[in-house]
Amino acid sequence: AQSVAQPEDQVNVAEGNPLTVKCTYSVSGNPYLFWYVQYPNRGLQFLLKYITGDNLVKGSYGFEAEFNKSQTSFHLKKPSALVSDSALYFCAVRDLTGNQFYFGTGTSLTVIP
Amino acid sequence: DAGVTQSPTHLIKTRGQQVTLRCSPKSGHDTVSWYQQALGQGPQFIFQYYEEEERQRGNFPDRFSGHQFPNYSSELNVNALLLGDSALYLCASSFGGGQRNTEAFFGQGTRLTVV
């Protein structure tokens, strides 16, 4: 069965510093991995995805993610954090049928001015 | 180009009642999936509709049912509401589904409170 894990419930980072939000995955077959962001009382906004190809994936709002097959990780990164990046971040993996996404429990990111 | 729209945004119901939530997919999309997001949790897959049929279902009881209309919009119905059904219900739209489903766009959600 497909699953993802987000080991950190909360991440705090100073504005202007690089940020990393961690995600590890467990899949059968090739992984289709995603990152979404959720602002308070809002739905999920798509940030980026890894389907195949380059291990470094670039997405919206300056975010990128690094796919590491040997470590089964797909960490979200940004070189310089903004206060407006403060939100809840979800890692997700698509199931083998392609019909369903499995989400992690989320990581709350706080960027401190 | 309208994205995924859901209605209503908020809803309060009493235990035992029935509720209907609505979703219009993004233009050009033909597949609708529903997710339940309990407080402090990640979204959980309820089911997916494609070509007006339920194609896949998650681990939810039969009290949760749905429908897809010819214009691809969808409804989620929950019968005999329980307090534990209180959650944010998210609709996601995509094109084609199956192996062609490489991206899903989510609506803003419906916050259901059962009292």
CSV table of C-alpha atoms in Angstrom, one decimal:
chain,number,residue,atom,x,y,z
A,1,ALA,CA,0.0,0.0,0.0
A,2,GLN,CA,1.1,3.5,-0.7
A,3,SER,CA,1.8,5.9,2.2
A,4,VAL,CA,3.7,9.0,3.2
A,5,ALA,CA,5.0,10.1,6.5
A,6,GLN,CA,5.8,13.6,7.7
A,7,PRO,CA,7.9,13.2,10.8
A,8,GLU,CA,7.6,16.8,12.0
A,9,ASP,CA,4.3,18.3,13.2
A,10,GLN,CA,5.8,21.8,13.5
A,11,VAL,CA,8.7,23.5,11.8
A,12,ASN,CA,9.9,27.0,12.8
A,13,VAL,CA,12.3,29.0,10.7
A,14,ALA,CA,13.4,32.6,10.6
A,15,GLU,CA,12.5,34.8,7.7
A,16,GLY,CA,15.2,34.8,5.1
A,17,ASN,CA,16.6,31.4,6.2
A,18,PRO,CA,16.3,28.3,4.1
A,19,LEU,CA,13.4,26.0,5.0
A,20,THR,CA,12.9,22.2,4.7
A,21,VAL,CA,9.8,20.2,5.3
A,22,LYS,CA,10.4,16.5,5.4
A,23,CYS,CA,8.5,13.7,3.8
A,24,THR,CA,9.3,10.0,3.4
A,25,TYR,CA,7.3,7.6,1.3
A,26,SER,CA,6.5,3.9,1.0
A,27,VAL,CA,5.2,2.7,-2.3
A,28,SER,CA,4.8,-0.3,-4.6
A,29,GLY,CA,6.0,0.6,-8.0
A,30,ASN,CA,7.1,4.1,-9.2
A,31,PRO,CA,6.1,6.9,-6.8
A,32,TYR,CA,4.0,9.8,-7.9
A,33,LEU,CA,4.6,12.3,-5.2
A,34,PHE,CA,3.0,15.7,-4.5
A,35,TRP,CA,3.2,18.7,-2.1
A,36,TYR,CA,0.2,20.8,-1.2
A,37,VAL,CA,-0.2,23.8,1.0
A,38,GLN,CA,-3.2,24.8,3.1
A,39,TYR,CA,-3.9,28.2,4.5
A,40,PRO,CA,-6.3,28.5,7.4
A,41,ASN,CA,-9.9,27.7,6.5
A,42,ARG,CA,-9.0,27.1,2.9
A,43,GLY,CA,-8.6,24.1,0.6
A,44,LEU,CA,-5.4,22.6,-0.7
A,45,GLN,CA,-3.2,24.4,-3.2
A,46,PHE,CA,-0.9,22.4,-5.4
A,47,LEU,CA,2.8,23.3,-5.1
A,48,LEU,CA,4.6,20.7,-7.1
A,49,LYS,CA,4.8,17.0,-8.2
A,50,TYR,CA,7.3,14.3,-9.0
A,51,ILE,CA,6.3,11.9,-11.7
A,52,THR,CA,9.6,11.0,-13.4
A,53,GLY,CA,12.7,12.7,-14.6
A,54,ASP,CA,15.0,15.1,-12.7
A,55,ASN,CA,15.2,14.5,-8.9
A,56,LEU,CA,14.9,18.2,-8.2
A,57,VAL,CA,11.5,19.5,-8.9
A,58,LYS,CA,10.6,23.1,-9.1
A,59,GLY,CA,7.2,24.4,-8.2
A,60,SER,CA,5.1,27.4,-7.3
A,61,TYR,CA,6.1,30.3,-5.1
A,62,GLY,CA,9.8,29.5,-5.2
A,63,PHE,CA,9.4,26.0,-3.7
A,64,GLU,CA,11.3,23.0,-4.8
A,65,ALA,CA,11.5,19.4,-3.7
A,66,GLU,CA,14.2,16.8,-3.9
A,67,PHE,CA,13.3,13.2,-4.8
A,68,ASN,CA,15.7,10.7,-3.2
A,69,LYS,CA,15.0,7.1,-4.2
A,70,SER,CA,17.6,5.5,-1.9
A,71,GLN,CA,16.3,7.4,1.2
A,72,THR,CA,12.7,7.2,0.0
A,73,SER,CA,12.3,10.9,0.7
A,74,PHE,CA,10.7,13.8,-1.0
A,75,HIS,CA,11.6,16.9,1.1
A,76,LEU,CA,10.2,20.3,0.3
A,77,LYS,CA,12.6,23.2,0.3
A,78,LYS,CA,12.9,26.9,-0.3
A,79,PRO,CA,16.1,28.9,-0.2
A,80,SER,CA,14.7,31.9,1.6
A,81,ALA,CA,11.6,31.7,3.7
A,82,LEU,CA,8.9,34.4,3.8
A,83,VAL,CA,6.4,35.2,6.6
A,84,SER,CA,3.7,34.5,4.0
A,85,ASP,CA,4.9,30.9,3.7
A,86,SER,CA,3.5,30.2,7.1
A,87,ALA,CA,0.9,27.5,6.5
A,88,LEU,CA,0.1,23.8,6.7
A,89,TYR,CA,2.0,21.6,4.3
A,90,PHE,CA,0.9,18.2,3.1
A,91,CYS,CA,2.9,15.6,1.3
A,92,ALA,CA,0.9,13.1,-0.8
A,93,VAL,CA,1.4,10.0,-2.9
A,94,ARG,CA,-0.9,8.7,-5.6
A,95,ASP,CA,-2.1,5.1,-5.4
A,96,LEU,CA,-1.4,2.5,-8.1
A,97,THR,CA,-4.8,3.0,-9.8
A,98,GLY,CA,-4.2,6.7,-10.0
A,99,ASN,CA,-7.6,7.4,-8.5
A,100,GLN,CA,-6.7,8.2,-4.9
A,101,PHE,CA,-4.2,10.3,-3.1
A,102,TYR,CA,-2.8,9.3,0.3
A,103,PHE,CA,-1.8,12.3,2.4
A,104,GLY,CA,0.5,12.7,5.3
A,105,THR,CA,-0.6,14.2,8.6
A,106,GLY,CA,0.8,17.6,7.7
A,107,THR,CA,3.5,19.9,8.9
A,108,SER,CA,2.7,23.3,10.3
A,109,LEU,CA,5.4,25.8,9.1
A,110,THR,CA,5.9,29.1,11.0
A,111,VAL,CA,8.2,31.7,9.5
A,112,ILE,CA,9.3,34.1,12.2
A,113,PRO,CA,9.9,37.7,11.2
B,1,ASP,CA,-11.4,30.2,-15.7
B,2,ALA,CA,-13.2,29.1,-12.5
B,3,GLY,CA,-11.4,26.6,-10.4
B,4,VAL,CA,-13.1,24.0,-8.2
B,5,THR,CA,-16.1,25.5,-6.5
B,6,GLN,CA,-17.9,24.0,-3.5
B,7,SER,CA,-21.1,24.9,-1.7
B,8,PRO,CA,-21.9,25.7,0.9
B,9,THR,CA,-18.8,26.9,2.7
B,10,HIS,CA,-20.1,26.2,6.2
B,11,LEU,CA,-22.9,24.1,7.5
B,12,ILE,CA,-24.2,23.1,10.9
B,13,LYS,CA,-26.4,20.0,11.2
B,14,THR,CA,-27.9,18.0,14.1
B,15,ARG,CA,-27.0,14.4,14.8
B,16,GLY,CA,-29.2,12.0,12.7
B,17,GLN,CA,-29.8,14.5,10.0
B,18,GLN,CA,-28.8,14.2,6.4
B,19,VAL,CA,-26.6,16.6,4.4
B,20,THR,CA,-25.7,17.3,0.8
B,21,LEU,CA,-22.6,19.0,-0.3
B,22,ARG,CA,-21.9,20.2,-3.9
B,23,CYS,CA,-18.9,20.5,-6.1
B,24,SER,CA,-18.3,21.9,-9.6
B,25,PRO,CA,-15.0,20.8,-11.1
B,26,LYS,CA,-12.5,22.9,-12.8
B,27,SER,CA,-13.3,23.7,-16.4
B,28,GLY,CA,-12.1,20.8,-18.6
B,29,HIS,CA,-12.1,18.3,-15.8
B,30,ASP,CA,-14.4,15.3,-15.8
B,31,THR,CA,-13.4,13.5,-12.6
B,32,VAL,CA,-14.4,14.4,-9.1
B,33,SER,CA,-13.0,13.0,-5.8
B,34,TRP,CA,-14.2,13.7,-2.3
B,35,TYR,CA,-12.0,13.8,0.8
B,36,GLN,CA,-12.7,14.3,4.5
B,37,GLN,CA,-10.3,16.2,6.6
B,38,ALA,CA,-10.8,16.0,10.3
B,39,LEU,CA,-9.2,18.6,12.5
B,40,GLY,CA,-5.5,18.2,12.7
B,41,GLN,CA,-5.4,15.4,10.2
B,42,GLY,CA,-4.6,15.0,6.5
B,43,PRO,CA,-7.4,14.5,4.0
B,44,GLN,CA,-8.9,11.0,3.7
B,45,PHE,CA,-10.2,9.7,0.4
B,46,ILE,CA,-14.0,9.0,0.4
B,47,PHE,CA,-14.7,8.2,-3.2
B,48,GLN,CA,-14.2,9.2,-6.8
B,49,TYR,CA,-16.7,9.7,-9.6
B,50,TYR,CA,-16.0,9.4,-13.3
B,51,GLU,CA,-18.5,9.1,-16.1
B,52,GLU,CA,-21.3,9.4,-13.5
B,53,GLU,CA,-20.2,6.3,-11.7
B,54,GLU,CA,-18.4,5.7,-8.4
B,55,ARG,CA,-15.1,4.3,-9.6
B,56,GLN,CA,-13.2,3.9,-6.3
B,57,ARG,CA,-14.1,4.1,-2.7
B,58,GLY,CA,-12.1,4.6,0.5
B,59,ASN,CA,-12.8,3.2,3.9
B,60,PHE,CA,-16.1,5.0,4.6
B,61,PRO,CA,-19.5,3.5,5.5
B,62,ASP,CA,-22.5,3.4,3.2
B,63,ARG,CA,-23.9,6.5,4.9
B,64,PHE,CA,-21.6,8.3,2.6
B,65,SER,CA,-22.9,8.3,-0.9
B,66,GLY,CA,-22.5,10.5,-4.0
B,67,HIS,CA,-23.6,11.3,-7.4
B,68,GLN,CA,-22.1,12.8,-10.6
B,69,PHE,CA,-24.2,14.7,-13.1
B,70,PRO,CA,-23.7,14.9,-16.9
B,71,ASN,CA,-22.1,18.3,-16.5
B,72,TYR,CA,-19.4,16.6,-14.3
B,73,SER,CA,-20.6,18.4,-11.1
B,74,SER,CA,-21.0,16.2,-8.1
B,75,GLU,CA,-22.8,15.8,-4.8
B,76,LEU,CA,-21.7,14.2,-1.6
B,77,ASN,CA,-24.5,12.9,0.7
B,78,VAL,CA,-24.1,11.9,4.3
B,79,ASN,CA,-27.0,10.2,6.1
B,80,ALA,CA,-27.6,9.7,9.8
B,81,LEU,CA,-25.0,12.2,10.8
B,82,LEU,CA,-22.7,11.5,13.7
B,83,LEU,CA,-20.7,13.9,15.7
B,84,GLY,CA,-17.6,12.3,14.2
B,85,ASP,CA,-18.6,13.4,10.8
B,86,SER,CA,-17.7,17.0,11.7
B,87,ALA,CA,-14.8,17.9,9.3
B,88,LEU,CA,-13.7,19.9,6.3
B,89,TYR,CA,-15.0,18.1,3.2
B,90,LEU,CA,-12.8,18.7,0.1
B,91,CYS,CA,-13.6,18.2,-3.5
B,92,ALA,CA,-10.8,17.5,-6.0
B,93,SER,CA,-11.1,17.6,-9.7
B,94,SER,CA,-8.9,16.1,-12.3
B,95,PHE,CA,-9.0,14.9,-15.9
B,96,GLY,CA,-9.5,11.3,-17.0
B,97,GLY,CA,-8.6,9.6,-13.8
B,98,GLY,CA,-6.6,6.4,-13.5
B,99,GLN,CA,-3.1,6.6,-14.8
B,100,ARG,CA,-3.8,9.9,-16.5
B,101,ASN,CA,-4.4,11.4,-13.1
B,102,THR,CA,-1.2,13.3,-12.5
B,103,GLU,CA,-2.6,16.3,-10.7
B,104,ALA,CA,-5.7,17.2,-8.6
B,105,PHE,CA,-7.1,20.6,-8.0
B,106,PHE,CA,-8.9,21.2,-4.7
B,107,GLY,CA,-11.8,23.4,-3.8
B,108,GLN,CA,-11.9,25.6,-0.7
B,109,GLY,CA,-13.9,23.0,1.1
B,110,THR,CA,-17.2,22.8,3.1
B,111,ARG,CA,-16.8,23.0,6.9
B,112,LEU,CA,-19.5,20.6,8.3
B,113,THR,CA,-20.2,20.8,12.0
B,114,VAL,CA,-22.5,18.2,13.6
B,115,VAL,CA,-24.0,19.1,16.9
